Every structure is written in C-alpha cells, then in structure tokens.
Coordinates of C-alpha atoms and ligand atoms in Angstrom, one line a residue:
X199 CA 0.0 0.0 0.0
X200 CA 1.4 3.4 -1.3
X201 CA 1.0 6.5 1.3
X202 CA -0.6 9.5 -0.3
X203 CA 1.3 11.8 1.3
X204 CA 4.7 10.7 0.3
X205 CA 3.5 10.5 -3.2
X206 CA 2.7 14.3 -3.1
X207 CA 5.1 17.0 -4.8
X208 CA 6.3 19.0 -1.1
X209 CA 4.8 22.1 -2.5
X210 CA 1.4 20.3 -2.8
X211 CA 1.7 18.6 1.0
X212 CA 2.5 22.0 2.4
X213 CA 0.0 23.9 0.1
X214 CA -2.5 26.3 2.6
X215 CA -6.3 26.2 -0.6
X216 CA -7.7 29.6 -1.2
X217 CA -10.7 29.5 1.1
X218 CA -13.4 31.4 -1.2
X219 CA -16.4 33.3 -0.2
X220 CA -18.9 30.1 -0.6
X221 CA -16.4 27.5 1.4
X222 CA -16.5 29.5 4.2
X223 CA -20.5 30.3 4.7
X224 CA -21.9 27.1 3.0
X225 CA -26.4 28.0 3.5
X226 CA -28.7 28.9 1.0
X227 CA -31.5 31.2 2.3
X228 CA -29.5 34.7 3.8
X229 CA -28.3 37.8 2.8
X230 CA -25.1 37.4 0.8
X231 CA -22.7 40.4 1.1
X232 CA -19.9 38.3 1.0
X233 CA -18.3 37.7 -2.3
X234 CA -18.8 40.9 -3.9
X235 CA -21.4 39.9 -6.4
X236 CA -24.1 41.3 -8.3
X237 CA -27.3 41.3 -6.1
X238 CA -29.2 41.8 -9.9
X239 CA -29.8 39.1 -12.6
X240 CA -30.8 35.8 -10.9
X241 CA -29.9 33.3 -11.1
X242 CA -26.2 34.2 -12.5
X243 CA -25.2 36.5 -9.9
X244 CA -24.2 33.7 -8.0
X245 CA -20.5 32.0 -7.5
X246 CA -21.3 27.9 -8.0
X247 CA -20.7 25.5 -5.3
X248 CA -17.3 24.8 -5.3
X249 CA -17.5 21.6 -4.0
X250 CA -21.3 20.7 -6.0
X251 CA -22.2 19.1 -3.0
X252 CA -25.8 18.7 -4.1
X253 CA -24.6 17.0 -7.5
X254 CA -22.6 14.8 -6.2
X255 CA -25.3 13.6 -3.8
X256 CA -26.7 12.5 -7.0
X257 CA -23.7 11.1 -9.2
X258 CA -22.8 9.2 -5.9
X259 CA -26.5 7.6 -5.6
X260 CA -26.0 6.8 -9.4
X261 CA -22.5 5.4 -9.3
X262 CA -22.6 3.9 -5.5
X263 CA -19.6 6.1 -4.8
X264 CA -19.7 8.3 -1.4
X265 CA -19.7 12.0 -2.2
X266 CA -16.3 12.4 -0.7
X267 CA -15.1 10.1 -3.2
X268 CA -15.9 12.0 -5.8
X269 CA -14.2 14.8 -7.5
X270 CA -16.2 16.6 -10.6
X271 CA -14.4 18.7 -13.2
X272 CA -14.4 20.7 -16.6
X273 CA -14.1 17.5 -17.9
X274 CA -12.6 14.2 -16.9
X275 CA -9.7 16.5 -18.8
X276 CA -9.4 18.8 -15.5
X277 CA -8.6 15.7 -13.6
X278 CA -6.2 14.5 -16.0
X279 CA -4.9 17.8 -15.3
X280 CA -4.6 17.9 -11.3
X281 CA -3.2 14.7 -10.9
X282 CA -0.3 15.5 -12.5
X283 CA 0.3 18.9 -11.0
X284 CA -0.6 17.3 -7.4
X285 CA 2.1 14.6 -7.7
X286 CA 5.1 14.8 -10.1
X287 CA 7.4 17.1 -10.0
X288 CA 8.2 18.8 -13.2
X289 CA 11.5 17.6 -14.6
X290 CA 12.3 15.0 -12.2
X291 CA 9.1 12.6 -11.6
X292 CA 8.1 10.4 -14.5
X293 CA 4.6 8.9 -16.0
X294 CA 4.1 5.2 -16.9
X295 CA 0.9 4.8 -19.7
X296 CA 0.1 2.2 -22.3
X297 CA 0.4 2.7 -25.9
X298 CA -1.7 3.8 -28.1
X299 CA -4.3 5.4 -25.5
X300 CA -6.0 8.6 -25.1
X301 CA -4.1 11.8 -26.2
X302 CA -4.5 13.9 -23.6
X303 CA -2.1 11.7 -20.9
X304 CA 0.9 12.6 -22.7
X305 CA -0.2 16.3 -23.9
X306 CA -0.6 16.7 -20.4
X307 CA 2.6 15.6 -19.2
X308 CA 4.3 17.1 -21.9
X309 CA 2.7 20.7 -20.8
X310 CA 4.0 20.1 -17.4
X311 CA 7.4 18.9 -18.1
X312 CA 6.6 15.0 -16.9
X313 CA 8.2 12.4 -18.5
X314 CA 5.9 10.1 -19.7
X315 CA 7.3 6.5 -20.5
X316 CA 5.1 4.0 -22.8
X317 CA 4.8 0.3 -22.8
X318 CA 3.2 -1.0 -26.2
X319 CA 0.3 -3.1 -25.6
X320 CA 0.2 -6.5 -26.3
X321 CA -0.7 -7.6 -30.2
X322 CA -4.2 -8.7 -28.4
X323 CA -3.9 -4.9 -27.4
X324 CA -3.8 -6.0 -23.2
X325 CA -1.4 -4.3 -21.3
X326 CA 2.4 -6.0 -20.9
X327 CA 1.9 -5.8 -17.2
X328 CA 5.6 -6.9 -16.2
X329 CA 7.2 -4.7 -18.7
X330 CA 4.7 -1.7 -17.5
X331 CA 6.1 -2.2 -13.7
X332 CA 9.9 -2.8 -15.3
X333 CA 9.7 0.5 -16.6
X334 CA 9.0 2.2 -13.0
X335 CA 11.2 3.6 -10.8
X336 CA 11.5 5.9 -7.8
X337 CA 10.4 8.5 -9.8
X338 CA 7.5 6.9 -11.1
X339 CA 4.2 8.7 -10.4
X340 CA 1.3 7.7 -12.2
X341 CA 0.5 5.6 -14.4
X342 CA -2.5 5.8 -17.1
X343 CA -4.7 2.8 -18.3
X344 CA -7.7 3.1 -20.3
X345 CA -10.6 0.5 -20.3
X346 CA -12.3 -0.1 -22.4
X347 CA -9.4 1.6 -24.6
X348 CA -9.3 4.6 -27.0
X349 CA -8.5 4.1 -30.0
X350 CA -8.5 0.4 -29.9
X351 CA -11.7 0.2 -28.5
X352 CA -11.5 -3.2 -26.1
X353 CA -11.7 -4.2 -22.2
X354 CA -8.3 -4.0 -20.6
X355 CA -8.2 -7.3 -18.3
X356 CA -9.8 -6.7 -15.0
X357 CA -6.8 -8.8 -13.5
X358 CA -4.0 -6.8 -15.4
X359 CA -5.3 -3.6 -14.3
X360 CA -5.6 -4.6 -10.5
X361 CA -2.5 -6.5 -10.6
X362 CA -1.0 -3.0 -11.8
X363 CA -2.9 -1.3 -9.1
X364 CA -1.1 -3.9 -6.3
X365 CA 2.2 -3.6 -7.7
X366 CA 2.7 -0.3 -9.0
X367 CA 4.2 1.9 -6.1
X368 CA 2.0 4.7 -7.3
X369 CA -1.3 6.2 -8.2
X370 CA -2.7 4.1 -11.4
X371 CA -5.4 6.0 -13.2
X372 CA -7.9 3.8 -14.8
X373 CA -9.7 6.1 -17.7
X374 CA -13.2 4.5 -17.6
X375 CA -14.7 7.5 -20.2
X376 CA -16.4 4.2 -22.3
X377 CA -17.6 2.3 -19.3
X378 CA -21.5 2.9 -20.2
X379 CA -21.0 1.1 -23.5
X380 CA -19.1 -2.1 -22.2
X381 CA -19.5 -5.3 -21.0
X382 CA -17.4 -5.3 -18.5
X383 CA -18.2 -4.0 -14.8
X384 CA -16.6 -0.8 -13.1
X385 CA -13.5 -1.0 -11.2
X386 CA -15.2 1.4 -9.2
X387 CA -16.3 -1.4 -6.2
X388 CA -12.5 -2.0 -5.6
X389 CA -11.9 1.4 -4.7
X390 CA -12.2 0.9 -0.9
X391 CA -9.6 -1.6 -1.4
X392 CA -7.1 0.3 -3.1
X393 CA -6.4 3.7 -1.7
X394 CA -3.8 4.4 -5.3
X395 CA -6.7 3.4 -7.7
X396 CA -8.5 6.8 -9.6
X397 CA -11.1 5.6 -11.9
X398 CA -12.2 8.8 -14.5
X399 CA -15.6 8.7 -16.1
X400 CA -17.8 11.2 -18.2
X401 CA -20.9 12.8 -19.1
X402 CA -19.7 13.7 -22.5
X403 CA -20.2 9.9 -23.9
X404 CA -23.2 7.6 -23.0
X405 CA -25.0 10.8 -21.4
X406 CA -24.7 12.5 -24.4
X407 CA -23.1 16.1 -22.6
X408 CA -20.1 17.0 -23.7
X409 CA -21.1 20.2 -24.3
X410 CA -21.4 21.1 -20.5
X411 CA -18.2 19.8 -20.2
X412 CA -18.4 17.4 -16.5
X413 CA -16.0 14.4 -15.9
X414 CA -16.0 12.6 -12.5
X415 CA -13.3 11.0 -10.6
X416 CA -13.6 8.3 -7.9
X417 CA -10.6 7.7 -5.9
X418 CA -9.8 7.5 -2.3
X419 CA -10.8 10.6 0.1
X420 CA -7.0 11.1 0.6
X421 CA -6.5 11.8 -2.7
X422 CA -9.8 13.7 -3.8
X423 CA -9.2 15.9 -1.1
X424 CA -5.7 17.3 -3.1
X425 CA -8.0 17.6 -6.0
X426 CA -10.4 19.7 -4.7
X427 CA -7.1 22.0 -3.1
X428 CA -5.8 22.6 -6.1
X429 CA -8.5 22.9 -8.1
X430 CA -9.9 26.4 -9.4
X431 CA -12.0 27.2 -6.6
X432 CA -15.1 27.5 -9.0
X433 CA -14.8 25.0 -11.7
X434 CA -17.8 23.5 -12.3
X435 CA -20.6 26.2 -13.1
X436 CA -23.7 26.6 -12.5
X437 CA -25.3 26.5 -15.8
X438 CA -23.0 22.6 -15.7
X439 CA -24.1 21.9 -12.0
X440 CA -28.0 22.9 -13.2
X441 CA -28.1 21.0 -15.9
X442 CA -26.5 18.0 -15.0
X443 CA -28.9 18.0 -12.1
X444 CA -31.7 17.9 -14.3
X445 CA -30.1 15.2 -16.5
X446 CA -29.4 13.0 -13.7
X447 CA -33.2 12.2 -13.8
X448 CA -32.9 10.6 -17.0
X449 CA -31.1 7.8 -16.1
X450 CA -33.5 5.4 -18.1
X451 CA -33.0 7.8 -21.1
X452 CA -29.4 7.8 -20.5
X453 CA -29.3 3.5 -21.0
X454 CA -32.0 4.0 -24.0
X455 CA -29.6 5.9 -26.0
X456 CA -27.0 3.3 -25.0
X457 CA -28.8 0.2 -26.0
X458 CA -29.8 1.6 -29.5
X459 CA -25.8 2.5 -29.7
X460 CA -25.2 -1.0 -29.1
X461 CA -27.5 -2.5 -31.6
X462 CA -26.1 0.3 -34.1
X463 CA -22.7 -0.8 -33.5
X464 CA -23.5 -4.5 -34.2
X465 CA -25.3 -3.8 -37.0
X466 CA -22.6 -1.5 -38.4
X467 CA -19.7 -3.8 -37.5
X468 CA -21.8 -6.4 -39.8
X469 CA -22.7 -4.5 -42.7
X470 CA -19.1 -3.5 -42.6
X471 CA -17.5 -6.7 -42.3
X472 CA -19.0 -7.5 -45.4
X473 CA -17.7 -5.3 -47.3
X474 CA -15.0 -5.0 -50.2
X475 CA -12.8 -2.2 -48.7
X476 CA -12.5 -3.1 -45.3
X477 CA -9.9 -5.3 -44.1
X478 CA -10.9 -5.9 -40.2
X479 CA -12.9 -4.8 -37.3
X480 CA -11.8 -4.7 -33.5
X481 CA -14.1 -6.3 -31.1
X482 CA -15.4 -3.3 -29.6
X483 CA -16.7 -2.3 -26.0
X484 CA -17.2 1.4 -26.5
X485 CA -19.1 4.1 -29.0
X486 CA -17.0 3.6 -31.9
X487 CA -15.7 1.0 -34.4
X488 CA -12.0 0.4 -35.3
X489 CA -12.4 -0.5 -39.1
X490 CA -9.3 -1.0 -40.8
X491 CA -9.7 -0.3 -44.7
X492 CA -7.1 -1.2 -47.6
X493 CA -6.9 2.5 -48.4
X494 CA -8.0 4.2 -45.1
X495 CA -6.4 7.6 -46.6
X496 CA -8.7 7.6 -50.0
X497 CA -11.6 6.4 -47.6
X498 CA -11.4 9.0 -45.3
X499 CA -10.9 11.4 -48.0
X500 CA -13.8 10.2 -49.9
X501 CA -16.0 10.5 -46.8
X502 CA -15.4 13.8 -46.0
X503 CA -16.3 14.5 -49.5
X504 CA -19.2 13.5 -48.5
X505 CA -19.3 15.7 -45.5
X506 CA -19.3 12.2 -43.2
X507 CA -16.3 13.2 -40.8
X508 CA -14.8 10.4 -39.1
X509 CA -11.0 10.2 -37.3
X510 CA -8.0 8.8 -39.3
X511 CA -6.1 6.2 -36.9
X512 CA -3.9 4.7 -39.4
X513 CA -0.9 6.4 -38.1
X514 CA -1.4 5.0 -35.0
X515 CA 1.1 2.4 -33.7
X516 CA -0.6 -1.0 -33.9
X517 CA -4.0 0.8 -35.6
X518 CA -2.0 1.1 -39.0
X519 CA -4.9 1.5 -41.8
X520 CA -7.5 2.1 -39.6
X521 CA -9.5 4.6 -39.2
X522 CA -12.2 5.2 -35.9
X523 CA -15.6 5.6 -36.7
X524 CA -18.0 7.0 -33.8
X525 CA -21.6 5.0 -33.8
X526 CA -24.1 7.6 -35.2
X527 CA -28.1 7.4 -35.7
X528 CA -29.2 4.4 -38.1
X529 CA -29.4 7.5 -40.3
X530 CA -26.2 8.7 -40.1
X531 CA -24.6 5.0 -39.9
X532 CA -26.7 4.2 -43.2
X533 CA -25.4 7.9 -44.8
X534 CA -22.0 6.2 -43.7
X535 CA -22.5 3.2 -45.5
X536 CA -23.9 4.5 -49.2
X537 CA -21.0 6.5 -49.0
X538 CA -18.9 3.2 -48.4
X539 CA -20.9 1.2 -51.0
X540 CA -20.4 4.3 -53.4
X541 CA -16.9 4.6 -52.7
X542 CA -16.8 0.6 -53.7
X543 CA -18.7 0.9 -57.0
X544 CA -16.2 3.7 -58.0
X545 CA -13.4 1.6 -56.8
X546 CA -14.1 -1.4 -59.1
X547 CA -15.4 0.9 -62.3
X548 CA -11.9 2.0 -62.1
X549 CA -12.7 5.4 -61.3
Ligands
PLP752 C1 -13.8 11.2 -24.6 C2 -12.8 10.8 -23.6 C3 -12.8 11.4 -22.4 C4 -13.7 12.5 -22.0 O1 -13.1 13.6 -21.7 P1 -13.9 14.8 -21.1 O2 -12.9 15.8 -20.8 O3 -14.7 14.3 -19.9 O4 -14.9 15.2 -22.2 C5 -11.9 10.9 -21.4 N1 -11.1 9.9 -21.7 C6 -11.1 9.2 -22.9 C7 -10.2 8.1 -23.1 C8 -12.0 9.7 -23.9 O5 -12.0 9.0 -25.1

C-alpha cells in the first residue's frame, strides 16, 4: 500500500487552498454580502458551489460512490490535469501509460514537463503488465490505463489492471470514459480496497453532454481531497451543476440511448464486415468501431467529401490502416455506408 502523502510534490503537501467566499458560509436562504457579487440578474449573480455538494449527492447515488469520493471537473480533462500537477514534479518525476491510449495523458505531461514512458500493448492490445512495472522507478508517479481503450476500443483485463494497481508503487489511473458502452463491470467497487486506484468517467459519452463539459473521478478521500485544493475554486458552473442535475433524472433515457448505440454498432460492424474495402474490425466495448480499410487515406478522403467526418487512426502504432468511426443514428450510420458502398462501385469501375 502506497501512502498518499509521500506520493505528493512538497509544495502540494504543504499547500494552505484559497478559502473562497462560498467555502467559508456554506447556506442557502440569507443575505449574501460576502463575495462581492451582483445582487441583480438571478440566477447568474451567484458564485457555484465549489465543491457541487448537491450533484454529487446525485452522481454518488447513481455510481454507488460516497460523495467524498468523488471529484467533478471541466471534464474528466481537468482531472487529468490535477493529478499531474498534485504529484510529479516537473522535470524530475516520470509517467508510466500504455500505448496507443488517449491523447490527452501525454499532452498533459508534456505541458508540465513530466516524463511520460510507454509500454506498447500486447498484439491482443492488453497491457504487458511486467514490462509496465519494469519500466518504473522511484520517480515513477502515475500511471495511465484506459478501459475499455481509445482508440482500440477493447476491455483492458480486469486482473492486469488490478494487478498494476497492487504492484505499482504509485497512483494508477484507470480512464473509464467508455464504461456505459461495455461489457465489463466498473472497477469502481475495488476502490475501498485500493487507496492508489483513480477511476475517471464522463458525461460527454453515453449521457450524451459533452457540451457542459463534466467528468467525475472516484478515488480515495485522501486523494480527492488534493484535487479539490488545487482545483480552481469555481470550476464547475452553474449552468454545468443545473443542468446535470436535471439530467441525472434521466437515467433510463441515459441507457436507451446506450442500447440503441449497441444494436447500431452491431449492425454497423456487420454491414461493414461484409464489405470489399475493409480489411478488419476490432471487437469493440465502446461508441466507436476500429475499421481497418485497404486504403484508409482515400476512404477517409472520400468520406469527407461526402461531409461524413470520421477520425483517421492509421498512423497510429498498432492501428496502421484504420481509421475510428463513432456510432451515429441508423441515419447517419446508413449515410455512412452509401458513402462506403459508393466509394466501392467507383473503386471497381476504375474510377
Ligand atoms: C472522450 C474521452 C474522455 C472524455 O473527456 P472529457 O474531458 O470528460 O470530455 C476521457 N477519456 C477518454 C479516453 C476519452 O476518449
């Protein structure tokens, strides 16, 4: 077991949090003079919660996390975010993370000077879990999994991941953004075992927000605590706090919109695999298809001719060729496929 503490940069440990207006006087019904607001134009005058202890009351009824296990930000981003600023040192500390993943890990690190060290997954795209704790040293801070994974769409195994989470002398961050869509269960119920384990999930996927821009993350109280210290004191708003509130109700909506994503994405993976052009499909547990095509650039080309915009992959390690497809409407997935069939026709006219 890692302690928190010791993990924490020294300026972090010793940081005193700005103590804003609405930490200090918490009620609802008074006179505020307080925070030098506007006392016009309801309801915007007002500074949010800064901890969205009434949200949170909600997500953690939801998720079956305790509110002070949770940590809500612009984004699952903003957490990305924190945790490296709350634990590794610019310059010195390093990152461990899987390859190819999410993005944002490395952009992160890279913007505050972490070093971020890769381990390729596995050709069945599972994480090498000895080489992943090889590459850790002293140093060695985080460490950022992704499951099911972006780009390549699949479950990471539930005993790699915790067998990481035992062995790795750090936090491991387990990027749950997909969760909604998979067949797998949350990690989230081994949290009270593992006081190191952050699991990040979303609203901008299966809830269909990511406008609002709200991304949760469950960890230890130790550890959300530091979050919510470093954190801009106001970071979730109130029109984001509001709406998400109203959301919340529509948890049956919420898994409508899922299933009829999951029978689009079978349907779509099987239409596709039938065709000409493309090569292979991943197995996927998320939103979006890996569909690797003979000439993914032309493809791709071809389909935003068609104004059908879909993400180019095939630069990816281990993804060469393919390119990511997010599961649309059965109208947009069929626009998606006449363009494909077209695209086919032309191919074999010679065109
Ligand atoms: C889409 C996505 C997110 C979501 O990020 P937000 O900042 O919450 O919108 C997080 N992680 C992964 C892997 C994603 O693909």
């Amino acid at each position: 077991m890692t302690d928190i503490q010791f993990l924490l940069r020294k300026n972090i440990r010793s940081l005193i949090p700005y103590s804003s207006a609405r930490n200090e006087y918490k009620g609802s019904e008074a006179v505020f003079m307080d925070a030098n607001e506007s006392p016009y134009n309801d309801p915007y005058n007002r500074y949010p919660d800064p901890l969205q202890v009434q949200l949170k009351k909600r997500i953690s009824v939801v998720k079956d996390v305790p509110s002070e296990n949770i940590f809500l930000g612009n984004g699952s981003d903003e957490a990305i975010d924190l945790l490296i600023r709350a634990f590794c040192n610019p310059g010195t500390d390093n990152i461990i993370a899987i390859r190819p993943t999410y993005g944002m890990y490395k952009v992160c690190a890279d913007i505050n000077q972490v070093e971020y060290r890769e381990s390729y997954l596995t050709r069945e795209f599972q994480p090498d879990v000895d080489e992943m704790l090889g590459l850790a040293d002293d140093a060695s801070k985080l460490m950022f999994l992704c499951s099911p994974n972006n780009p390549t769409s699949n479950n990471l195994n539930r005993n790699s991941l915790l067998a990481l989470v035992k062995n790795f002398k750090g936090l491991v961050i387990v990027d749950e953004a997909y969760a909604d869509f998979s067949s797998a269960v949350s990690l989230s119920a081994e949290l009270p075992l593992h006081p190191n384990l952050v699991i990040l999930q979303t609203f901008s996927k299966a809830w269909g927000m990511a406008g609002i821009r709200l991304g949760m993350a469950f960890s230890s109280s130790q550890i959300i605590r530091v979050m919510n210290h470093i954190k801009y004191p106001y970071n979730v708003n109130i029109l984001t706090q509001r709406t998400a509130l109203e959301q919340l109700k529509n948890t049956e909506e919420k898994n409508k919109w899922v299933t009829l994503i999951l029978q689009q994405r079978e349907r779509l993976a099987a239409i596709l695999s039938g065709m000409q052009l493309v090569q292979h499909i991943m197995p996927s547990d998320a939103n979006f298809l890996m569909v690797k095509f003979n000439e993914p650039k032309k493809v791709f080309d071809y389909l935003i001719s068609n104004k059908i915009i879909v993400r180019d992959r095939s630069k990816v390690p281990l993804c060469e060729g393919y390119l990511r497809i997010t599961i649309g409407t059965s109208e947009e997935n069929n626009m998606l496929v006449s363009a494909l069939q077209e695209f086919e026709k032309k191919k074999n006219k010679g065109w």
